[in-house]
PDB file of C-alpha atoms and ligand atoms in Angstrom:
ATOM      1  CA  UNK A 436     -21.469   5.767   2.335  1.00  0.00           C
ATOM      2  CA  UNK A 437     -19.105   8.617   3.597  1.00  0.00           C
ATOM      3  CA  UNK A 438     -19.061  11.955   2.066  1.00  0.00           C
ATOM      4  CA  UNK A 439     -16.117  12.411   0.015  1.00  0.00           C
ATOM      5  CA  UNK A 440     -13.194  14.633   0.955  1.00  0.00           C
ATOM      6  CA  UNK A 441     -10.170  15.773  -0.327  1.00  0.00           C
ATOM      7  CA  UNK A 442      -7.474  14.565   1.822  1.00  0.00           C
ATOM      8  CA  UNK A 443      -3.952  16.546   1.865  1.00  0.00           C
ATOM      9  CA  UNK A 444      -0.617  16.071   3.680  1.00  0.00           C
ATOM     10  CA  UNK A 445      -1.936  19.011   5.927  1.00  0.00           C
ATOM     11  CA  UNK A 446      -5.038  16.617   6.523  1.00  0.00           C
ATOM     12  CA  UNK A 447      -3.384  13.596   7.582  1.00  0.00           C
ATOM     13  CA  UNK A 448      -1.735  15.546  10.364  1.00  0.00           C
ATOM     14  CA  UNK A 449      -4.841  16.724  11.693  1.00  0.00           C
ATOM     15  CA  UNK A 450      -6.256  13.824  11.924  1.00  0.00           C
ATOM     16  CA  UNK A 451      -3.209  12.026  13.884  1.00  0.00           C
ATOM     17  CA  UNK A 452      -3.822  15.616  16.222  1.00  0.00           C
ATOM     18  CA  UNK A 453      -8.019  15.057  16.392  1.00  0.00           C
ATOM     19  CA  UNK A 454      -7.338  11.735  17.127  1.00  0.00           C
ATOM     20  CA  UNK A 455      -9.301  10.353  13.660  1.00  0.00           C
ATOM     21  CA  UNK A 456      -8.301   7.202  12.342  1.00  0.00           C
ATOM     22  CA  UNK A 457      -6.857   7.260   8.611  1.00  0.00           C
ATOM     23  CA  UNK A 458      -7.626   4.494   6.867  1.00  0.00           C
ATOM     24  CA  UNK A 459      -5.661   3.508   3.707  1.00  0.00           C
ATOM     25  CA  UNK A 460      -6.601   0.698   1.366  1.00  0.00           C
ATOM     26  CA  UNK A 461      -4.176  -0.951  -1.372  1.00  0.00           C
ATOM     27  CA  UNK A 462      -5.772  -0.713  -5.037  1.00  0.00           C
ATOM     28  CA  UNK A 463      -4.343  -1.949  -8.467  1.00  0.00           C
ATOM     29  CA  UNK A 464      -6.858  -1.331 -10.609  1.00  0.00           C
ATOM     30  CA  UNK A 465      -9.827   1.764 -11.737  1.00  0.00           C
ATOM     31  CA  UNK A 466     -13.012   0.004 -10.679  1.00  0.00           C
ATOM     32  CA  UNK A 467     -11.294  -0.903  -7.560  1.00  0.00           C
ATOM     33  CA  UNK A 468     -10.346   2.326  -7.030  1.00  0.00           C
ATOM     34  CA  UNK A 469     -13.258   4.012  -7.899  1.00  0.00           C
ATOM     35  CA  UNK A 470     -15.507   1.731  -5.209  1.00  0.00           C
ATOM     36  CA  UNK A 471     -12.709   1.883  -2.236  1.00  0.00           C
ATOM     37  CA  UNK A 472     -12.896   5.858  -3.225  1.00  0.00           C
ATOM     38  CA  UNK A 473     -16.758   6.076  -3.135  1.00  0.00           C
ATOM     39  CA  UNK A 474     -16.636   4.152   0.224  1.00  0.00           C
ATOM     40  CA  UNK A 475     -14.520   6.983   1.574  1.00  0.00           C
ATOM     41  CA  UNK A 476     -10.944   5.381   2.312  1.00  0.00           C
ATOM     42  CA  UNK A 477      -8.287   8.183   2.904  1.00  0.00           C
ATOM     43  CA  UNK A 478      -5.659   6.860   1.109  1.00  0.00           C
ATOM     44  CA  UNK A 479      -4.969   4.702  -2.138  1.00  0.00           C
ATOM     45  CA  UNK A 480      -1.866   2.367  -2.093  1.00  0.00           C
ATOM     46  CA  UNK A 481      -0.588   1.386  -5.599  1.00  0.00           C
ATOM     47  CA  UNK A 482       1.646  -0.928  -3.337  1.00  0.00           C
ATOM     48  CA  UNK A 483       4.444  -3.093  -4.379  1.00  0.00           C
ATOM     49  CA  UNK A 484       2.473  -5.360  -3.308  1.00  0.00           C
ATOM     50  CA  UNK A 485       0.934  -5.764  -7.016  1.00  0.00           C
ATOM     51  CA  UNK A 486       2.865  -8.297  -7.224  1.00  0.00           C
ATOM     52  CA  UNK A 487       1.632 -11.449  -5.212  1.00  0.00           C
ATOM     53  CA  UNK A 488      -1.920  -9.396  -5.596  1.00  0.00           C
ATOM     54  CA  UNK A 489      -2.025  -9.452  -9.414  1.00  0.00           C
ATOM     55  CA  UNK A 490       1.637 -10.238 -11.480  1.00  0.00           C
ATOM     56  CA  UNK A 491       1.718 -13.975 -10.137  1.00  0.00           C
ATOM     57  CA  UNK A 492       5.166 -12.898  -8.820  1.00  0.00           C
ATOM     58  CA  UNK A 493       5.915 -14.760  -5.395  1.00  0.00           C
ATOM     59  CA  UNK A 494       7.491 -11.762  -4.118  1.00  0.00           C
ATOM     60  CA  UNK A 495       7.371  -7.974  -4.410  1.00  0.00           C
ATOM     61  CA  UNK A 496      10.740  -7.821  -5.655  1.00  0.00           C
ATOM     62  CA  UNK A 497      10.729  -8.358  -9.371  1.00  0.00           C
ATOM     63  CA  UNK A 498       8.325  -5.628  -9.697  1.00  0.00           C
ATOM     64  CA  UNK A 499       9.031  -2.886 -11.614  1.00  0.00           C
ATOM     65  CA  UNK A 500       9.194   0.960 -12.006  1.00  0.00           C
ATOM     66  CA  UNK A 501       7.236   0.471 -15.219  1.00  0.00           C
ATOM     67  CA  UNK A 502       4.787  -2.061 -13.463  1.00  0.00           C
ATOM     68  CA  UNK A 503       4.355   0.451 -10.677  1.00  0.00           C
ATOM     69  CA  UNK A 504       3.593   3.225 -12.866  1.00  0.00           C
ATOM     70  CA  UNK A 505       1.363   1.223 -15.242  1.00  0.00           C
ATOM     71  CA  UNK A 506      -0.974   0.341 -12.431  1.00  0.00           C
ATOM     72  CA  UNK A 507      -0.768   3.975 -10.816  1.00  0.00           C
ATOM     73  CA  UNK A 508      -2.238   5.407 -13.825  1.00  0.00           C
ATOM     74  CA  UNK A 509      -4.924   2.825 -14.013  1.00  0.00           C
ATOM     75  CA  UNK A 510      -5.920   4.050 -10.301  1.00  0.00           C
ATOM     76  CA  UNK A 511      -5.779   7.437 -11.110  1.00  0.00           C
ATOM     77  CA  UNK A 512      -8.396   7.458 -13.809  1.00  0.00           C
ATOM     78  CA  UNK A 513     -10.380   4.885 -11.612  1.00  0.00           C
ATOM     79  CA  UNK A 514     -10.124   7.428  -8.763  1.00  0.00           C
ATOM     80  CA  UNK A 515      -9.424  10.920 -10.028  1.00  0.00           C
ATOM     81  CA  UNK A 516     -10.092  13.117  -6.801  1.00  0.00           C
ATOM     82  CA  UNK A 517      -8.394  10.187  -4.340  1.00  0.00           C
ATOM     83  CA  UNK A 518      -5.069  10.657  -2.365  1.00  0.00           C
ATOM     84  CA  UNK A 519      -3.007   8.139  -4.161  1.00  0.00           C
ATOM     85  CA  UNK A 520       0.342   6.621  -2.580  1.00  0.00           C
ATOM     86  CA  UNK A 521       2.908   5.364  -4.981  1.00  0.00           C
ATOM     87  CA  UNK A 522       5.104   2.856  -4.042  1.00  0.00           C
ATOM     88  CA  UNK A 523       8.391   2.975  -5.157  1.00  0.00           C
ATOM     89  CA  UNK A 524      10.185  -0.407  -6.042  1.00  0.00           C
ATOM     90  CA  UNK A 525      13.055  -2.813  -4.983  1.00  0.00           C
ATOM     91  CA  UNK A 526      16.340  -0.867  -6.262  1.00  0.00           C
ATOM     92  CA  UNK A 527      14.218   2.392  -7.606  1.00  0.00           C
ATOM     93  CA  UNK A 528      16.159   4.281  -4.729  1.00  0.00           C
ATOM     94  CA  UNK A 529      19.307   2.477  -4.222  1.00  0.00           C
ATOM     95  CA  UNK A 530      21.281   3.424  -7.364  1.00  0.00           C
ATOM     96  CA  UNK A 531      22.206   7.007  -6.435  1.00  0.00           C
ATOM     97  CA  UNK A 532      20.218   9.894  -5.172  1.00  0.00           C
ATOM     98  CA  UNK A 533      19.515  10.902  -8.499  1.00  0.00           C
ATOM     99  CA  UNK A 534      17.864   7.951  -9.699  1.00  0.00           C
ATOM    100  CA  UNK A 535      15.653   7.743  -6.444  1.00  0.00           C
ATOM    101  CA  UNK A 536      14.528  11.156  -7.234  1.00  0.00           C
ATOM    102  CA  UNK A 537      13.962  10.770 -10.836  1.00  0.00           C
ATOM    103  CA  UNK A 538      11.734   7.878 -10.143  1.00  0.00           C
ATOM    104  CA  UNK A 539      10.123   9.419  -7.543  1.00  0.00           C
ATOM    105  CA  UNK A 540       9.205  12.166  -9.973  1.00  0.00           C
ATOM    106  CA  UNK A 541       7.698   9.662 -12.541  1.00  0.00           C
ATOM    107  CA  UNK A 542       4.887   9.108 -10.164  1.00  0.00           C
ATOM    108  CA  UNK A 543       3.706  12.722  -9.313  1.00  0.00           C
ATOM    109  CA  UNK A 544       4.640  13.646 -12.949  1.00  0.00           C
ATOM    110  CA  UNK A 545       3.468  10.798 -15.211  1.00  0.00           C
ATOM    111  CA  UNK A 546       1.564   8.591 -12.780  1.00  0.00           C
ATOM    112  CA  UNK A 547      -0.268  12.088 -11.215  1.00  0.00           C
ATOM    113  CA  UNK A 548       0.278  10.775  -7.644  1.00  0.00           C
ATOM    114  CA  UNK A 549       0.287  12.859  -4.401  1.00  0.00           C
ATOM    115  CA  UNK A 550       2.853  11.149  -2.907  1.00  0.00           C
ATOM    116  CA  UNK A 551       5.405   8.289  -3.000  1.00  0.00           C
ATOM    117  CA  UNK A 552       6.214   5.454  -0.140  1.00  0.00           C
ATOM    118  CA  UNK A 553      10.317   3.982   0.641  1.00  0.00           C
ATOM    119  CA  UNK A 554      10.882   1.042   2.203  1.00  0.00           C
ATOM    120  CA  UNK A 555      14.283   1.673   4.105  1.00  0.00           C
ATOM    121  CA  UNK A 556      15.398   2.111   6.940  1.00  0.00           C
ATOM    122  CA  UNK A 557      17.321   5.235   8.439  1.00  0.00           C
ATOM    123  CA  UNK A 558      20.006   5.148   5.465  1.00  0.00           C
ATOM    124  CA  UNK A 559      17.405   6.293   3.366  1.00  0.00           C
ATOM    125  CA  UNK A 560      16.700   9.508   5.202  1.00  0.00           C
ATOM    126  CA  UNK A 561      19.160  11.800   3.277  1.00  0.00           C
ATOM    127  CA  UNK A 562      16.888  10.998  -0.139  1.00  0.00           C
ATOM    128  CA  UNK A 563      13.933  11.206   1.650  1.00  0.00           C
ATOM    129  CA  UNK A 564      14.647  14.625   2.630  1.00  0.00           C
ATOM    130  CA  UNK A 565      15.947  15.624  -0.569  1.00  0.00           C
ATOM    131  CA  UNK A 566      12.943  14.336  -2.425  1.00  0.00           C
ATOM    132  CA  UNK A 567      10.835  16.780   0.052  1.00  0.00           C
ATOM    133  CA  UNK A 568      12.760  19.474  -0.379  1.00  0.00           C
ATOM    134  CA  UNK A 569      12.130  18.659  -4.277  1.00  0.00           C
ATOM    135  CA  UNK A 570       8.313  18.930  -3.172  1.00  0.00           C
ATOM    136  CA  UNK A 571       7.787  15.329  -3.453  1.00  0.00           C
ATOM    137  CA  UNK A 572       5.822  14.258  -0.353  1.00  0.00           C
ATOM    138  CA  UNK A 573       7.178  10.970   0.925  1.00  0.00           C
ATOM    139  CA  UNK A 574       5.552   8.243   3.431  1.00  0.00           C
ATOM    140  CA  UNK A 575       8.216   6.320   5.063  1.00  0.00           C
ATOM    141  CA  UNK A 576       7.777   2.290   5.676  1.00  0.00           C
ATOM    142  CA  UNK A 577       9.987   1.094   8.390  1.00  0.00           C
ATOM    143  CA  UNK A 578       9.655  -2.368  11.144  1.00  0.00           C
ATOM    144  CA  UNK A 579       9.386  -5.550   8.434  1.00  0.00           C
ATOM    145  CA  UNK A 580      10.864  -4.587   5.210  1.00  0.00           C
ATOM    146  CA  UNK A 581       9.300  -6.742   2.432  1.00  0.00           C
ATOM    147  CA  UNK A 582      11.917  -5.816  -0.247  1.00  0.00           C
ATOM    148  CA  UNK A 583      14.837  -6.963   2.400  1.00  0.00           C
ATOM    149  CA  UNK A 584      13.499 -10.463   2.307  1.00  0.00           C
ATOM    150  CA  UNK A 585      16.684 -11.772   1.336  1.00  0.00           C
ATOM    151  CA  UNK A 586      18.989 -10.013   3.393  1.00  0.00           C
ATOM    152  CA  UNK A 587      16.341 -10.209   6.568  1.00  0.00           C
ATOM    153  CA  UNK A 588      16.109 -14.094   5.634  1.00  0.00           C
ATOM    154  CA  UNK A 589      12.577 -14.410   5.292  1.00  0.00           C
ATOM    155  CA  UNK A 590       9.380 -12.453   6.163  1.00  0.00           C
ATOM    156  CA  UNK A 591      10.133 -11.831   9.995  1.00  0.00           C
ATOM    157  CA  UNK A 592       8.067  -9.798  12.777  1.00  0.00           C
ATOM    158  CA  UNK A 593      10.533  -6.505  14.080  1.00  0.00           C
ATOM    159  CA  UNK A 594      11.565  -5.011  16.853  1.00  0.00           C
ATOM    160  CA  UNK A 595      10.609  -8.030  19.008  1.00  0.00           C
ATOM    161  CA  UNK A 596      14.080  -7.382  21.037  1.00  0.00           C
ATOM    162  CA  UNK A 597      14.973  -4.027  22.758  1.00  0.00           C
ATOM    163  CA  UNK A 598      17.852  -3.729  20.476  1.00  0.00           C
ATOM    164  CA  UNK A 599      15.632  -4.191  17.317  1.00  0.00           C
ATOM    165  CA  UNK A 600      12.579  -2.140  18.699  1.00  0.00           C
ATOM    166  CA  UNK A 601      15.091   0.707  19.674  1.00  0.00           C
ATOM    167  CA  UNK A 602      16.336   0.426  15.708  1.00  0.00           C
ATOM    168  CA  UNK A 603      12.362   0.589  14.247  1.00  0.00           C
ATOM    169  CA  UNK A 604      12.181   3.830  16.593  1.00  0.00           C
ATOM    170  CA  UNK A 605      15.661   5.492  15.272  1.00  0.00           C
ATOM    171  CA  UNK A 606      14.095   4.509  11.570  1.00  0.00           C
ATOM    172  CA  UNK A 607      10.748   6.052  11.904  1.00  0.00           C
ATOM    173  CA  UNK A 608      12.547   8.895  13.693  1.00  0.00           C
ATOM    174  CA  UNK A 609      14.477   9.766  10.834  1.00  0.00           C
ATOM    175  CA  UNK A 610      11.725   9.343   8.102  1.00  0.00           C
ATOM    176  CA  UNK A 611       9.802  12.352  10.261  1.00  0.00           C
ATOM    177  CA  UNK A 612      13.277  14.660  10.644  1.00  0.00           C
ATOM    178  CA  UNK A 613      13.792  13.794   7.113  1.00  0.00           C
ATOM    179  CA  UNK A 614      10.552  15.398   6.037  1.00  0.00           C
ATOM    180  CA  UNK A 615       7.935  12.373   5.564  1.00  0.00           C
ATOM    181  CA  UNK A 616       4.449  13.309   6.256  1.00  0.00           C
ATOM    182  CA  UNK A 617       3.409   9.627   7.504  1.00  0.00           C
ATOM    183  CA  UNK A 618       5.076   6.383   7.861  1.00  0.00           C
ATOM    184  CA  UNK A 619       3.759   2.591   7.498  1.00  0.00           C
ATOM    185  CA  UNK A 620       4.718   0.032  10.664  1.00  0.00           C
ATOM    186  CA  UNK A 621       5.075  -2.817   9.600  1.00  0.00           C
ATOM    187  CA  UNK A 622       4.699  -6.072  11.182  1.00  0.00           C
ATOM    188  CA  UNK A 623       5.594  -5.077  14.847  1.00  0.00           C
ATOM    189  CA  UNK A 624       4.393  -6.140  18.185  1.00  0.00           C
ATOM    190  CA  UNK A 625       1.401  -3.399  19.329  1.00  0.00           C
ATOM    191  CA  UNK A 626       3.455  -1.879  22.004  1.00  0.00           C
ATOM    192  CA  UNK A 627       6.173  -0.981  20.054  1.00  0.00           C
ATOM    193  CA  UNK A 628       3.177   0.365  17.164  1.00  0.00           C
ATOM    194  CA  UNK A 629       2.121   2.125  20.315  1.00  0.00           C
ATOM    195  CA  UNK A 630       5.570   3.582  21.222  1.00  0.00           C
ATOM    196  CA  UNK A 631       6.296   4.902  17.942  1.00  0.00           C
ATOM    197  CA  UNK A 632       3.162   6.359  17.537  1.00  0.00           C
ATOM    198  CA  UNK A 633       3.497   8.507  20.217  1.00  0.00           C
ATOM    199  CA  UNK A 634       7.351   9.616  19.768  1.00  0.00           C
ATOM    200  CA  UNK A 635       6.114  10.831  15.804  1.00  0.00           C
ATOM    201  CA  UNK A 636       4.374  13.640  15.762  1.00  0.00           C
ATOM    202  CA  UNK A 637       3.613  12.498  11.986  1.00  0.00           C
ATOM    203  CA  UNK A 638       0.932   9.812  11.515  1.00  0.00           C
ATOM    204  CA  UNK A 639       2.083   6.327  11.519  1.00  0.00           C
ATOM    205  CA  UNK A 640      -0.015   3.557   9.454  1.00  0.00           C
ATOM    206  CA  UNK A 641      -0.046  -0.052  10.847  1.00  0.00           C
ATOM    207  CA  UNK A 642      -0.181  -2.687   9.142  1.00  0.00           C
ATOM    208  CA  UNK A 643       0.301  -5.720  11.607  1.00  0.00           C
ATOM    209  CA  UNK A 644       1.556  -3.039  14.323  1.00  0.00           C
ATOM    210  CA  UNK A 645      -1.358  -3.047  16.708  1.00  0.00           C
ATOM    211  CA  UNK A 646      -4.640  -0.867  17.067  1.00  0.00           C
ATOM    212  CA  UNK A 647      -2.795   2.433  18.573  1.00  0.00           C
ATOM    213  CA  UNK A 648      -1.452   3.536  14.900  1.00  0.00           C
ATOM    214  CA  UNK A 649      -2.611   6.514  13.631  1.00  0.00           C
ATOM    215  CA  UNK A 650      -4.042   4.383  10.749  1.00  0.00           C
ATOM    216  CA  UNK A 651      -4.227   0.977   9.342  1.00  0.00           C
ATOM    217  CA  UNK A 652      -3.544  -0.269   5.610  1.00  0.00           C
ATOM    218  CA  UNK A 653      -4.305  -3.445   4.170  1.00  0.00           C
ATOM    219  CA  UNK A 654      -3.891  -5.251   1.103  1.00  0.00           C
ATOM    220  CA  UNK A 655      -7.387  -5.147  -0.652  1.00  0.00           C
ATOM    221  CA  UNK A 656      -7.307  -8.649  -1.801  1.00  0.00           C
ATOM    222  CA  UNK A 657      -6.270 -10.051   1.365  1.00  0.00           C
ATOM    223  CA  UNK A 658      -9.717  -7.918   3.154  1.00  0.00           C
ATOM    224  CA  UNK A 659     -11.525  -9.220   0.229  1.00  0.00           C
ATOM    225  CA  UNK A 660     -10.422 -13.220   0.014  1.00  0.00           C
ATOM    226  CA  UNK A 661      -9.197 -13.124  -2.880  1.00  0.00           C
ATOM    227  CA  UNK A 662      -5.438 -13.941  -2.591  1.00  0.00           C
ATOM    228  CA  UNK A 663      -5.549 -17.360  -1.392  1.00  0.00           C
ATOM    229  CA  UNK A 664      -1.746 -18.154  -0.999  1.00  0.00           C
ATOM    230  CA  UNK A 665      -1.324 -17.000   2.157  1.00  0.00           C
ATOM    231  CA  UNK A 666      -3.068 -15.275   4.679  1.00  0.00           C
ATOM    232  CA  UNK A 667      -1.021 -12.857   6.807  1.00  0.00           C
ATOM    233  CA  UNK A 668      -2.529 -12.785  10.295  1.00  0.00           C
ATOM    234  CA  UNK A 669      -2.736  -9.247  10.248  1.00  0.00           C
ATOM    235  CA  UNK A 670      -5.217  -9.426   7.628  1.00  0.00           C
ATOM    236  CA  UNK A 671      -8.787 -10.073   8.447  1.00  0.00           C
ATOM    237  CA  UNK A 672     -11.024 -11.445   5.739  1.00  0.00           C
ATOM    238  CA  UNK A 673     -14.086  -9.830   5.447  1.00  0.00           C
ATOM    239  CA  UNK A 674     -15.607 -11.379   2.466  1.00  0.00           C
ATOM    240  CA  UNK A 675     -14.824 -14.511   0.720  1.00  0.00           C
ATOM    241  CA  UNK A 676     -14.838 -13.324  -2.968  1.00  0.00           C
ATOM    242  CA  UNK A 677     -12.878 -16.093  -4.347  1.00  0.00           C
ATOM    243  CA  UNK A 678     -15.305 -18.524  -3.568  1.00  0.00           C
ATOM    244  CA  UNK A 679     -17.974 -16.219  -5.009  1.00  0.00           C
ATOM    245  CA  UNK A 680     -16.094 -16.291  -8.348  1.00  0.00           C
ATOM    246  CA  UNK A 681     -15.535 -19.742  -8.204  1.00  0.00           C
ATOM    247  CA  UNK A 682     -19.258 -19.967  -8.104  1.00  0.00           C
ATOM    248  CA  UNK A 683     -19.827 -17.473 -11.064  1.00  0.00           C
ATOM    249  CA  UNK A 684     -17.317 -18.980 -13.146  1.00  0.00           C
ATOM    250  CA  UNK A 685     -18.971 -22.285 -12.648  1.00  0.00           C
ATOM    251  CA  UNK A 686     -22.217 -21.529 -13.194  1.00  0.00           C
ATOM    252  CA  UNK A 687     -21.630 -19.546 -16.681  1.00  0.00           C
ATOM    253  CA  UNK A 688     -19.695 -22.492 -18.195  1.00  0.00           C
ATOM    254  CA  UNK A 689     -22.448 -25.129 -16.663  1.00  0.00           C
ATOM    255  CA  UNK A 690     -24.670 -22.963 -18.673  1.00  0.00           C
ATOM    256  CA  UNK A 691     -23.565 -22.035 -21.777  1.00  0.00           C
ATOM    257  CA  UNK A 692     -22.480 -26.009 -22.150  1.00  0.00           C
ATOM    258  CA  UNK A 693     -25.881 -26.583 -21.174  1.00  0.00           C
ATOM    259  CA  UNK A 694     -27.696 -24.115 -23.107  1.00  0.00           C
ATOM    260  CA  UNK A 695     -29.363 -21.800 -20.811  1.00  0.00           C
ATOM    261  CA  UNK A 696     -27.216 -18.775 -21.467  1.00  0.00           C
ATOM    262  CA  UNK A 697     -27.524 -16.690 -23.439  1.00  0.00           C
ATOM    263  CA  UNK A 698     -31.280 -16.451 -23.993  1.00  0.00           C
ATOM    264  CA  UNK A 699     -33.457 -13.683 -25.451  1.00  0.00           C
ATOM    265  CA  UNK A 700     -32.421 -11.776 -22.625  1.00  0.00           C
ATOM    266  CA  UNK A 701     -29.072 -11.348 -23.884  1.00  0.00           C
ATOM    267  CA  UNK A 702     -30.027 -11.764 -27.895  1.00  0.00           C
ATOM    268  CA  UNK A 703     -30.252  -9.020 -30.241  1.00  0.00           C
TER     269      UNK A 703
HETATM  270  O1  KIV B1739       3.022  -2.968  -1.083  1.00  0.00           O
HETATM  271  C1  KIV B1739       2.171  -2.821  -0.206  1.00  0.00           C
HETATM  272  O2  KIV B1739       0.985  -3.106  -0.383  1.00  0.00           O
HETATM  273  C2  KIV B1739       2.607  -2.276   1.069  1.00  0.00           C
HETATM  274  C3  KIV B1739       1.639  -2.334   2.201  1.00  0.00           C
HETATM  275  C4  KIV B1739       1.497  -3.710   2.673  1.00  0.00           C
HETATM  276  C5  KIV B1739       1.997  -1.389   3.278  1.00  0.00           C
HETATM  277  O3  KIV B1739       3.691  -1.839   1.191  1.00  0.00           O
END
């Protein structure tokens, strides 16, 4: 098990510099939290992602601010000395500035985050650098933008065209000049994860963006097999836990229908 450190903003930076890989983990939940923490992952994710992961929702977008903060808190007590990432919501920045940084605020205030992650793309830059300038660290997400699905027309792969790729440069460019300490790739082809990766002098965390990231994320209950819906082929599966509690679930009602649980064991 790896020792455990406290990771900063100031951290992250020297790892990109030291060459170190930063790995970041999604969590929804304290015990989760408090295992992916023991195990030494850099970063926390209280993605959007919640969602499909745990709301039922088939989609990230009808997740809410309240949702979000709700499960933040949960991984905060679960993980009380972890970096934790925020996400912020479909339409939590789009309303005005304002709102975008009074929601942004929720998390380090209420939530007790370290920082927040924005979807968005290079229009977003102007709030991204006013929520710094607030103190609010901020980790940008550019390439596939989950809560554009309608406007994109579907979950598709970015910057597969030099015209697209040049755009997924522009937006991670702007999340750095803007103030963000890191930014998430998203579903992009490696040499464009590559590309970016060396134009940022920030860290950039892949997910689906090839091995030369700074970092990789993934969704913790696509690593463990235990969203069965879909799996992304950027996720690798490296347990099958659903089929574990399949088994568990199984054998406890074979057994108390049949009698052998509970026995003294479990009698008082
Ligand atoms: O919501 C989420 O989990 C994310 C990651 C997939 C990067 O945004």
């Amino acid at each position: 098990m790896a020792p455990m450190k406290k990771i900063t903003v100031s951290t992250l930076r020297k790892m990109k510099l030291e060459g170190q890989k930063i790995v970041m983990l999604t969590a929804y939940d304290a015990p989760t939290a408090a295992l992916a923490s023991q195990c030494g992952i850099d970063l926390l994710l209280v993605g959007d992602s919640l969602g499909m992961a745990v709301l039922g929702y088939d989609s990230t977008l009808p997740v809410t601010m309240e949702d979000c903060l709700h499960h933040c808190k949960a991984v905060r007590r679960g993980a009380p000395d972890a970096f934790i990432v925020g996400d912020m919501p479909f339409m939590s920045c789009h309303t005005s500035e304002r709102d975008a940084l009074l929601n942004a605020a929720r998390f380090i205030q209420e939530a007790k985050c370290d920082a927040v992650k924005i979807e968005g793309d290079i229009a977003l830059a102007p709030t991204v650098e006013r929520m710094v300038h607030a103190g609010i660290p901020v980790m940008g997400h550019v390439g596939l933008l989950p809560q554009h699905i309608k406007t994109a027309g579907g979950y598709r792969i970015a910057g597969k065209t030099e015209d697209t790729a040049a755009r997924v440069i522009a937006d991670a460019k702007a999340m750095e000049e803007a103030g963000a300490f890191a930014v998430v790739l998203e579903c992009v082809p490696a040499e464009l994860g590559k590309r970016v990766t060396e134009e940022l002098s920030i860290p950039t965390i892949g997910i689906g963006a090839g091995a030369d990231c700074s970092g990789q994320v993934q969704v913790v209950h696509d690593i463990l097999g235990l969203f069965e819906g879909f799996k992304p082929k950027h996720a690798k599966r490296y347990a099958d836990l659903a089929a574990e509690m399949r088994k568990v679930f199984t054998a406890y009602s074979d057994e108390v229908r049949n009698g052998t649980f509970p026995t003294d064991e479990h009698s008082f």
